[in-house]
Amino acid sequence: MAWVYLLIGAVFEVGWAIGLKLSEGFSRPFVSVATVIFIFISFYFFTKALRLVDIGTGYALFTGLGAAGTAVIGMTFLGDEAGTGKVFFIVLLIVGVIGLKLSDGEKESVHTVQEG
């Protein structure tokens, strides 16, 4: 369940990061309030996940997914530059996040075998 919490937190992280851009320096009240709400929701799920996941892995996944998602949304909908290098490194970031998740799963199964 921790991974679901991290994923939900990362989705809301993308939401508040985009909200920061769209709030135009917190000068647009509705977008600003939505952004603050997304921040709270994002960190709520992140802290729930950290009860079950190592801080290093959890934080790397949370920020990595959030950064990649924000970059993709920015390039797709907000006119951010989408050069080959940028896309390559976003893909590399996602591969790294997947690698962290898979390597953490190995650790869990090792503990399960040792305890049983």
GROMACS .gro file of N, CA, C and O in nm:
model
  464
    1MET      N    1   0.082  -0.121   0.000
    1MET     CA    2   0.000   0.000   0.000
    1MET      C    3   0.086   0.126   0.000
    1MET      O    4   0.042   0.229  -0.048
    2ALA      N    5   0.208   0.116   0.052
    2ALA     CA    6   0.296   0.232   0.057
    2ALA      C    7   0.324   0.287  -0.082
    2ALA      O    8   0.331   0.409  -0.101
    3TRP      N    9   0.336   0.196  -0.179
    3TRP     CA   10   0.366   0.241  -0.316
    3TRP      C   11   0.247   0.315  -0.376
    3TRP      O   12   0.265   0.409  -0.453
    4VAL      N   13   0.128   0.274  -0.340
    4VAL     CA   14   0.008   0.345  -0.386
    4VAL      C   15   0.006   0.485  -0.325
    4VAL      O   16  -0.022   0.583  -0.393
    5TYR      N   17   0.038   0.495  -0.195
    5TYR     CA   18   0.044   0.625  -0.129
    5TYR      C   19   0.148   0.716  -0.196
    5TYR      O   20   0.124   0.834  -0.218
    6LEU      N   21   0.264   0.658  -0.228
    6LEU     CA   22   0.368   0.738  -0.296
    6LEU      C   23   0.320   0.786  -0.433
    6LEU      O   24   0.344   0.901  -0.471
    7LEU      N   25   0.253   0.700  -0.505
    7LEU     CA   26   0.202   0.737  -0.637
    7LEU      C   27   0.097   0.848  -0.626
    7LEU      O   28   0.102   0.946  -0.701
    8ILE      N   29   0.004   0.835  -0.532
    8ILE     CA   30  -0.097   0.939  -0.513
    8ILE      C   31  -0.030   1.071  -0.473
    8ILE      O   32  -0.062   1.178  -0.526
    9GLY      N   33   0.065   1.062  -0.380
    9GLY     CA   34   0.138   1.182  -0.339
    9GLY      C   35   0.210   1.248  -0.455
    9GLY      O   36   0.210   1.370  -0.470
   10ALA      N   37   0.272   1.168  -0.541
   10ALA     CA   38   0.344   1.222  -0.656
   10ALA      C   39   0.249   1.288  -0.756
   10ALA      O   40   0.282   1.391  -0.814
   11VAL      N   41   0.132   1.229  -0.775
   11VAL     CA   42   0.032   1.290  -0.866
   11VAL      C   43  -0.008   1.428  -0.814
   11VAL      O   44  -0.015   1.525  -0.890
   12PHE      N   45  -0.032   1.437  -0.682
   12PHE     CA   46  -0.068   1.568  -0.626
   12PHE      C   47   0.051   1.663  -0.625
   12PHE      O   48   0.034   1.785  -0.631
   13GLU      N   49   0.173   1.608  -0.620
   13GLU     CA   50   0.292   1.694  -0.632
   13GLU      C   51   0.296   1.758  -0.769
   13GLU      O   52   0.326   1.878  -0.782
   14VAL      N   53   0.267   1.682  -0.871
   14VAL     CA   54   0.259   1.738  -1.007
   14VAL      C   55   0.152   1.847  -1.009
   14VAL      O   56   0.175   1.956  -1.064
   15GLY      N   57   0.039   1.821  -0.945
   15GLY     CA   58  -0.070   1.920  -0.941
   15GLY      C   59  -0.029   2.049  -0.876
   15GLY      O   60  -0.056   2.157  -0.929
   16TRP      N   61   0.041   2.041  -0.760
   16TRP     CA   62   0.078   2.166  -0.695
   16TRP      C   63   0.193   2.236  -0.767
   16TRP      O   64   0.200   2.359  -0.767
   17ALA      N   65   0.281   2.159  -0.830
   17ALA     CA   66   0.389   2.223  -0.906
   17ALA      C   67   0.332   2.302  -1.024
   17ALA      O   68   0.371   2.417  -1.049
   18ILE      N   69   0.237   2.242  -1.094
   18ILE     CA   70   0.171   2.312  -1.204
   18ILE      C   71   0.090   2.430  -1.148
   18ILE      O   72   0.086   2.538  -1.206
   19GLY      N   73   0.027   2.408  -1.033
   19GLY     CA   74  -0.049   2.516  -0.968
   19GLY      C   75   0.038   2.636  -0.935
   19GLY      O   76  -0.006   2.750  -0.946
   20LEU      N   77   0.163   2.610  -0.893
   20LEU     CA   78   0.254   2.723  -0.866
   20LEU      C   79   0.274   2.808  -0.990
   20LEU      O   80   0.275   2.931  -0.984
   21LYS      N   81   0.288   2.742  -1.104
   21LYS     CA   82   0.305   2.814  -1.231
   21LYS      C   83   0.177   2.891  -1.267
   21LYS      O   84   0.182   3.009  -1.301
   22LEU      N   85   0.063   2.823  -1.256
   22LEU     CA   86  -0.063   2.883  -1.299
   22LEU      C   87  -0.115   2.990  -1.202
   22LEU      O   88  -0.199   3.072  -1.239
   23SER      N   89  -0.067   2.988  -1.077
   23SER     CA   90  -0.116   3.087  -0.979
   23SER      C   91  -0.056   3.225  -1.003
   23SER      O   92  -0.102   3.323  -0.944
   24GLU      N   93   0.046   3.231  -1.089
   24GLU     CA   94   0.112   3.358  -1.123
   24GLU      C   95   0.154   3.432  -0.997
   24GLU      O   96   0.113   3.546  -0.971
   25GLY      N   97   0.236   3.364  -0.916
   25GLY     CA   98   0.287   3.426  -0.794
   25GLY      C   99   0.180   3.440  -0.686
   25GLY      O  100   0.182   3.536  -0.610
   26PHE      N  101   0.088   3.345  -0.681
   26PHE     CA  102  -0.024   3.346  -0.587
   26PHE      C  103  -0.113   3.470  -0.604
   26PHE      O  104  -0.176   3.515  -0.509
   27SER      N  105  -0.120   3.520  -0.726
   27SER     CA  106  -0.207   3.635  -0.753
   27SER      C  107  -0.345   3.593  -0.804
   27SER      O  108  -0.434   3.677  -0.815
   28ARG      N  109  -0.363   3.465  -0.830
   28ARG     CA  110  -0.494   3.413  -0.873
   28ARG      C  111  -0.549   3.330  -0.758
   28ARG      O  112  -0.502   3.219  -0.733
   29PRO      N  113  -0.648   3.383  -0.686
   29PRO     CA  114  -0.693   3.321  -0.561
   29PRO      C  115  -0.738   3.175  -0.572
   29PRO      O  116  -0.698   3.092  -0.492
   30PHE      N  117  -0.822   3.142  -0.670
   30PHE     CA  118  -0.873   3.005  -0.681
   30PHE      C  119  -0.759   2.907  -0.705
   30PHE      O  120  -0.750   2.803  -0.638
   31VAL      N  121  -0.672   2.938  -0.799
   31VAL     CA  122  -0.559   2.850  -0.830
   31VAL      C  123  -0.464   2.842  -0.711
   31VAL      O  124  -0.412   2.735  -0.678
   32SER      N  125  -0.445   2.952  -0.641
   32SER     CA  126  -0.357   2.955  -0.524
   32SER      C  127  -0.409   2.865  -0.412
   32SER      O  128  -0.333   2.787  -0.352
   33VAL      N  129  -0.538   2.872  -0.385
   33VAL     CA  130  -0.598   2.788  -0.280
   33VAL      C  131  -0.590   2.641  -0.322
   33VAL      O  132  -0.553   2.554  -0.240
   34ALA      N  133  -0.620   2.611  -0.447
   34ALA     CA  134  -0.610   2.473  -0.496
   34ALA      C  135  -0.467   2.421  -0.483
   34ALA      O  136  -0.445   2.306  -0.444
   35THR      N  137  -0.370   2.506  -0.512
   35THR     CA  138  -0.230   2.468  -0.501
   35THR      C  139  -0.193   2.431  -0.358
   35THR      O  140  -0.130   2.328  -0.333
   36VAL      N  141  -0.233   2.512  -0.263
   36VAL     CA  142  -0.204   2.485  -0.122
   36VAL      C  143  -0.273   2.356  -0.077
   36VAL      O  144  -0.213   2.274  -0.005
   37ILE      N  145  -0.395   2.333  -0.121
   37ILE     CA  146  -0.466   2.209  -0.087
   37ILE      C  147  -0.391   2.089  -0.145
   37ILE      O  148  -0.372   1.988  -0.078
   38PHE      N  149  -0.344   2.101  -0.269
   38PHE     CA  150  -0.269   1.992  -0.331
   38PHE      C  151  -0.139   1.966  -0.256
   38PHE      O  152  -0.096   1.852  -0.245
   39ILE      N  153  -0.075   2.071  -0.205
   39ILE     CA  154   0.047   2.053  -0.126
   39ILE      C  155   0.018   1.968  -0.003
   39ILE      O  156   0.090   1.872   0.027
   40PHE      N  157  -0.087   2.001   0.068
   40PHE     CA  158  -0.123   1.926   0.188
   40PHE      C  159  -0.157   1.781   0.156
   40PHE      O  160  -0.113   1.688   0.224
   41ILE      N  161  -0.235   1.760   0.050
   41ILE     CA  162  -0.273   1.623   0.012
   41ILE      C  163  -0.149   1.544  -0.028
   41ILE      O  164  -0.130   1.428   0.013
   42SER      N  165  -0.062   1.607  -0.106
   42SER     CA  166   0.061   1.542  -0.151
   42SER      C  167   0.146   1.496  -0.034
   42SER      O  168   0.189   1.380  -0.026
   43PHE      N  169   0.169   1.585   0.061
   43PHE     CA  170   0.254   1.550   0.175
   43PHE      C  171   0.183   1.455   0.272
   43PHE      O  172   0.250   1.376   0.339
   44TYR      N  173   0.053   1.459   0.277
   44TYR     CA  174  -0.021   1.364   0.360
   44TYR      C  175   0.008   1.221   0.312
   44TYR      O  176   0.043   1.133   0.391
   45PHE      N  177  -0.008   1.198   0.182
   45PHE     CA  178   0.017   1.064   0.129
   45PHE      C  179   0.164   1.027   0.135
   45PHE      O  180   0.199   0.910   0.159
   46PHE      N  181   0.251   1.124   0.116
   46PHE     CA  182   0.395   1.097   0.126
   46PHE      C  183   0.431   1.051   0.267
   46PHE      O  184   0.502   0.952   0.285
   47THR      N  185   0.380   1.120   0.368
   47THR     CA  186   0.412   1.081   0.505
   47THR      C  187   0.350   0.945   0.542
   47THR      O  188   0.411   0.868   0.617
   48LYS      N  189   0.233   0.914   0.487
   48LYS     CA  190   0.174   0.781   0.510
   48LYS      C  191   0.264   0.673   0.450
   48LYS      O  192   0.285   0.568   0.510
   49ALA      N  193   0.318   0.699   0.334
   49ALA     CA  194   0.407   0.602   0.269
   49ALA      C  195   0.536   0.582   0.348
   49ALA      O  196   0.588   0.471   0.356
   50LEU      N  197   0.585   0.689   0.408
   50LEU     CA  198   0.712   0.680   0.480
   50LEU      C  199   0.704   0.596   0.607
   50LEU      O  200   0.806   0.559   0.664
   51ARG      N  201   0.584   0.562   0.649
   51ARG     CA  202   0.571   0.469   0.761
   51ARG      C  203   0.618   0.330   0.722
   51ARG      O  204   0.655   0.251   0.807
   52LEU      N  205   0.614   0.301   0.592
   52LEU     CA  206   0.643   0.166   0.544
   52LEU      C  207   0.762   0.156   0.450
   52LEU      O  208   0.806   0.046   0.417
   53VAL      N  209   0.813   0.269   0.404
   53VAL     CA  210   0.921   0.271   0.305
   53VAL      C  211   1.039   0.348   0.363
   53VAL      O  212   1.021   0.447   0.435
   54ASP      N  213   1.161   0.305   0.329
   54ASP     CA  214   1.281   0.378   0.371
   54ASP      C  215   1.275   0.521   0.317
   54ASP      O  216   1.230   0.544   0.205
   55ILE      N  217   1.325   0.615   0.397
   55ILE     CA  218   1.318   0.757   0.359
   55ILE      C  219   1.391   0.785   0.228
   55ILE      O  220   1.341   0.858   0.143
   56GLY      N  221   1.508   0.726   0.209
   56GLY     CA  222   1.585   0.751   0.087
   56GLY      C  223   1.510   0.706  -0.037
   56GLY      O  224   1.498   0.780  -0.135
   57THR      N  225   1.460   0.586  -0.033
   57THR     CA  226   1.385   0.532  -0.147
   57THR      C  227   1.255   0.608  -0.166
   57THR      O  228   1.220   0.646  -0.278
   58GLY      N  229   1.183   0.630  -0.057
   58GLY     CA  230   1.055   0.699  -0.066
   58GLY      C  231   1.068   0.839  -0.122
   58GLY      O  232   0.993   0.879  -0.212
   59TYR      N  233   1.166   0.914  -0.072
   59TYR     CA  234   1.184   1.051  -0.118
   59TYR      C  235   1.228   1.054  -0.264
   59TYR      O  236   1.180   1.136  -0.343
   60ALA      N  237   1.318   0.963  -0.301
   60ALA     CA  238   1.362   0.958  -0.441
   60ALA      C  239   1.247   0.926  -0.535
   60ALA      O  240   1.233   0.988  -0.641
   61LEU      N  241   1.162   0.832  -0.496
   61LEU     CA  242   1.046   0.799  -0.579
   61LEU      C  243   0.947   0.914  -0.586
   61LEU      O  244   0.898   0.950  -0.693
   62PHE      N  245   0.918   0.972  -0.470
   62PHE     CA  246   0.822   1.083  -0.463
   62PHE      C  247   0.867   1.200  -0.550
   62PHE      O  248   0.792   1.249  -0.635
   63THR      N  249   0.990   1.244  -0.533
   63THR     CA  250   1.038   1.359  -0.608
   63THR      C  251   1.065   1.324  -0.754
   63THR      O  252   1.041   1.406  -0.843
   64GLY      N  253   1.114   1.201  -0.779
   64GLY     CA  254   1.142   1.161  -0.917
   64GLY      C  255   1.016   1.154  -1.001
   64GLY      O  256   1.011   1.208  -1.113
   65LEU      N  257   0.913   1.090  -0.947
   65LEU     CA  258   0.786   1.082  -1.020
   65LEU      C  259   0.724   1.221  -1.035
   65LEU      O  260   0.670   1.254  -1.141
   66GLY      N  261   0.732   1.300  -0.930
   66GLY     CA  262   0.678   1.436  -0.937
   66GLY      C  263   0.750   1.522  -1.040
   66GLY      O  264   0.687   1.594  -1.118
   67ALA      N  265   0.883   1.512  -1.041
   67ALA     CA  266   0.961   1.591  -1.137
   67ALA      C  267   0.934   1.547  -1.280
   67ALA      O  268   0.915   1.630  -1.370
   68ALA      N  269   0.933   1.416  -1.302
   68ALA     CA  270   0.907   1.365  -1.438
   68ALA      C  271   0.766   1.402  -1.484
   68ALA      O  272   0.748   1.449  -1.596
   69GLY      N  273   0.669   1.384  -1.397
   69GLY     CA  274   0.531   1.418  -1.433
   69GLY      C  275   0.514   1.566  -1.462
   69GLY      O  276   0.448   1.605  -1.559
   70THR      N  277   0.577   1.649  -1.379
   70THR     CA  278   0.568   1.793  -1.400
   70THR      C  279   0.635   1.833  -1.531
   70THR      O  280   0.581   1.916  -1.607
   71ALA      N  281   0.749   1.774  -1.561
   71ALA     CA  282   0.818   1.806  -1.686
   71ALA      C  283   0.736   1.766  -1.807
   71ALA      O  284   0.725   1.842  -1.904
   72VAL      N  285   0.676   1.648  -1.802
   72VAL     CA  286   0.594   1.601  -1.914
   72VAL      C  287   0.471   1.690  -1.933
   72VAL      O  288   0.438   1.730  -2.046
   73ILE      N  289   0.404   1.725  -1.824
   73ILE     CA  290   0.287   1.815  -1.834
   73ILE      C  291   0.332   1.951  -1.888
   73ILE      O  292   0.264   2.011  -1.973
   74GLY      N  293   0.444   2.000  -1.839
   74GLY     CA  294   0.494   2.129  -1.886
   74GLY      C  295   0.523   2.129  -2.035
   74GLY      O  296   0.488   2.223  -2.108
   75MET      N  297   0.584   2.020  -2.083
   75MET     CA  298   0.615   2.012  -2.226
   75MET      C  299   0.490   1.991  -2.309
   75MET      O  300   0.479   2.043  -2.420
   76THR      N  301   0.394   1.916  -2.255
   76THR     CA  302   0.274   1.882  -2.331
   76THR      C  303   0.172   1.996  -2.336
   76THR      O  304   0.114   2.023  -2.441
   77PHE      N  305   0.154   2.063  -2.222
   77PHE     CA  306   0.043   2.159  -2.215
   77PHE      C  307   0.084   2.304  -2.189
   77PHE      O  308   0.005   2.394  -2.211
   78LEU      N  309   0.205   2.326  -2.138
   78LEU     CA  310   0.241   2.462  -2.097
   78LEU      C  311   0.350   2.526  -2.183
   78LEU      O  312   0.401   2.631  -2.150
   79GLY      N  313   0.385   2.460  -2.291
   79GLY     CA  314   0.479   2.519  -2.385
   79GLY      C  315   0.625   2.512  -2.344
   79GLY      O  316   0.709   2.583  -2.401
   80ASP      N  317   0.658   2.427  -2.247
   80ASP     CA  318   0.799   2.410  -2.211
   80ASP      C  319   0.873   2.343  -2.326
   80ASP      O  320   0.816   2.262  -2.400
   81GLU      N  321   1.000   2.374  -2.339
   81GLU     CA  322   1.083   2.315  -2.444
   81GLU      C  323   1.090   2.164  -2.426
   81GLU      O  324   1.103   2.113  -2.314
   82ALA      N  325   1.085   2.091  -2.539
   82ALA     CA  326   1.087   1.944  -2.534
   82ALA      C  327   1.199   1.891  -2.622
   82ALA      O  328   1.177   1.814  -2.714
   83GLY      N  329   1.322   1.931  -2.594
   83GLY     CA  330   1.435   1.885  -2.673
   83GLY      C  331   1.467   1.739  -2.648
   83GLY      O  332   1.424   1.679  -2.549
   84THR      N  333   1.546   1.682  -2.738
   84THR     CA  334   1.584   1.542  -2.729
   84THR      C  335   1.654   1.511  -2.598
   84THR      O  336   1.625   1.410  -2.533
   85GLY      N  337   1.747   1.595  -2.558
   85GLY     CA  338   1.820   1.574  -2.433
   85GLY      C  339   1.728   1.573  -2.313
   85GLY      O  340   1.740   1.488  -2.223
   86LYS      N  341   1.636   1.666  -2.310
   86LYS     CA  342   1.541   1.674  -2.198
   86LYS      C  343   1.456   1.549  -2.189
   86LYS      O  344   1.439   1.492  -2.081
   87VAL      N  345   1.403   1.504  -2.301
   87VAL     CA  346   1.321   1.384  -2.303
   87VAL      C  347   1.404   1.262  -2.262
   87VAL      O  348   1.359   1.178  -2.183
   88PHE      N  349   1.527   1.253  -2.310
   88PHE     CA  350   1.615   1.142  -2.274
   88PHE      C  351   1.635   1.135  -2.122
   88PHE      O  352   1.624   1.027  -2.062
   89PHE      N  353   1.663   1.248  -2.060
   89PHE     CA  354   1.690   1.247  -1.917
   89PHE      C  355   1.564   1.226  -1.833
   89PHE      O  356   1.570   1.171  -1.724
   90ILE      N  357   1.448   1.265  -1.884
   90ILE     CA  358   1.323   1.232  -1.815
   90ILE      C  359   1.301   1.082  -1.819
   90ILE      O  360   1.265   1.020  -1.718
   91VAL      N  361   1.325   1.020  -1.934
   91VAL     CA  362   1.314   0.874  -1.945
   91VAL      C  363   1.415   0.808  -1.852
   91VAL      O  364   1.383   0.711  -1.782
   92LEU      N  365   1.537   0.859  -1.847
   92LEU     CA  366   1.639   0.806  -1.757
   92LEU      C  367   1.595   0.818  -1.611
   92LEU      O  368   1.615   0.726  -1.531
   93LEU      N  369   1.533   0.929  -1.576
   93LEU     CA  370   1.482   0.949  -1.440
   93LEU      C  371   1.375   0.845  -1.408
   93LEU      O  372   1.376   0.784  -1.301
   94ILE      N  373   1.284   0.821  -1.500
   94ILE     CA  374   1.179   0.722  -1.479
   94ILE      C  375   1.239   0.582  -1.465
   94ILE      O  376   1.198   0.505  -1.379
   95VAL      N  377   1.337   0.550  -1.548
   95VAL     CA  378   1.404   0.420  -1.537
   95VAL      C  379   1.471   0.408  -1.400
   95VAL      O  380   1.464   0.302  -1.335
   96GLY      N  381   1.532   0.515  -1.352
   96GLY     CA  382   1.592   0.514  -1.219
   96GLY      C  383   1.490   0.492  -1.109
   96GLY      O  384   1.514   0.417  -1.013
   97VAL      N  385   1.374   0.555  -1.121
   97VAL     CA  386   1.267   0.538  -1.022
   97VAL      C  387   1.219   0.393  -1.023
   97VAL      O  388   1.200   0.333  -0.916
   98ILE      N  389   1.202   0.336  -1.140
   98ILE     CA  390   1.161   0.196  -1.149
   98ILE      C  391   1.268   0.105  -1.088
   98ILE      O  392   1.237   0.011  -1.014
   99GLY      N  393   1.394   0.136  -1.115
   99GLY     CA  394   1.503   0.059  -1.057
   99GLY      C  395   1.503   0.065  -0.905
   99GLY      O  396   1.525  -0.036  -0.837
  100LEU      N  397   1.479   0.182  -0.850
  100LEU     CA  398   1.470   0.195  -0.704
  100LEU      C  399   1.356   0.110  -0.648
  100LEU      O  400   1.372   0.043  -0.546
  101LYS      N  401   1.244   0.115  -0.713
  101LYS     CA  402   1.128   0.037  -0.667
  101LYS      C  403   1.161  -0.112  -0.672
  101LYS      O  404   1.135  -0.186  -0.577
  102LEU      N  405   1.220  -0.157  -0.781
  102LEU     CA  406   1.253  -0.299  -0.794
  102LEU      C  407   1.359  -0.342  -0.693
  102LEU      O  408   1.349  -0.451  -0.636
  103SER      N  409   1.457  -0.259  -0.670
  103SER     CA  410   1.562  -0.296  -0.575
  103SER      C  411   1.509  -0.297  -0.432
  103SER      O  412   1.553  -0.375  -0.348
  104ASP      N  413   1.413  -0.212  -0.401
  104ASP     CA  414   1.352  -0.212  -0.268
  104ASP      C  415   1.268  -0.338  -0.250
  104ASP      O  416   1.263  -0.394  -0.142
  105GLY      N  417   1.204  -0.384  -0.356
  105GLY     CA  418   1.127  -0.507  -0.350
  105GLY      C  419   1.215  -0.627  -0.320
  105GLY      O  420   1.176  -0.718  -0.248
  106GLU      N  421   1.338  -0.627  -0.373
  106GLU     CA  422   1.433  -0.735  -0.345
  106GLU      C  423   1.466  -0.738  -0.196
  106GLU      O  424   1.474  -0.842  -0.136
  107LYS      N  425   1.484  -0.621  -0.137
  107LYS     CA  426   1.517  -0.613   0.005
  107LYS      C  427   1.404  -0.670   0.089
  107LYS      O  428   1.428  -0.744   0.183
  108GLU      N  429   1.279  -0.638   0.054
  108GLU     CA  430   1.164  -0.688   0.128
  108GLU      C  431   1.157  -0.839   0.122
  108GLU      O  432   1.132  -0.905   0.222
  109SER      N  433   1.180  -0.899   0.004
  109SER     CA  434   1.171  -1.043  -0.006
  109SER      C  435   1.285  -1.112   0.067
  109SER      O  436   1.269  -1.220   0.120
  110VAL      N  437   1.402  -1.049   0.076
  110VAL     CA  438   1.513  -1.104   0.152
  110VAL      C  439   1.476  -1.108   0.299
  110VAL      O  440   1.498  -1.208   0.368
  111HIS      N  441   1.416  -1.000   0.351
  111HIS     CA  442   1.374  -0.998   0.491
  111HIS      C  443   1.267  -1.103   0.519
  111HIS      O  444   1.267  -1.166   0.623
  112THR      N  445   1.178  -1.123   0.424
  112THR     CA  446   1.072  -1.221   0.442
  112THR      C  447   1.130  -1.361   0.452
  112THR      O  448   1.092  -1.440   0.537
  113VAL      N  449   1.228  -1.393   0.366
  113VAL     CA  450   1.290  -1.524   0.368
  113VAL      C  451   1.367  -1.545   0.498
  113VAL      O  452   1.359  -1.649   0.560
  114GLN      N  453   1.440  -1.443   0.543
  114GLN     CA  454   1.519  -1.455   0.664
  114GLN      C  455   1.432  -1.470   0.788
  114GLN      O  456   1.469  -1.541   0.881
  115GLU      N  457   1.316  -1.402   0.791
  115GLU     CA  458   1.230  -1.409   0.907
  115GLU      C  459   1.156  -1.542   0.913
  115GLU      O  460   1.123  -1.591   1.019
  116GLY      N  461   1.124  -1.601   0.798
  116GLY     CA  462   1.043  -1.723   0.791
  116GLY      C  463   1.122  -1.844   0.813
  116GLY      O  464   1.153  -1.915   0.895
   0.00000   0.00000   0.00000
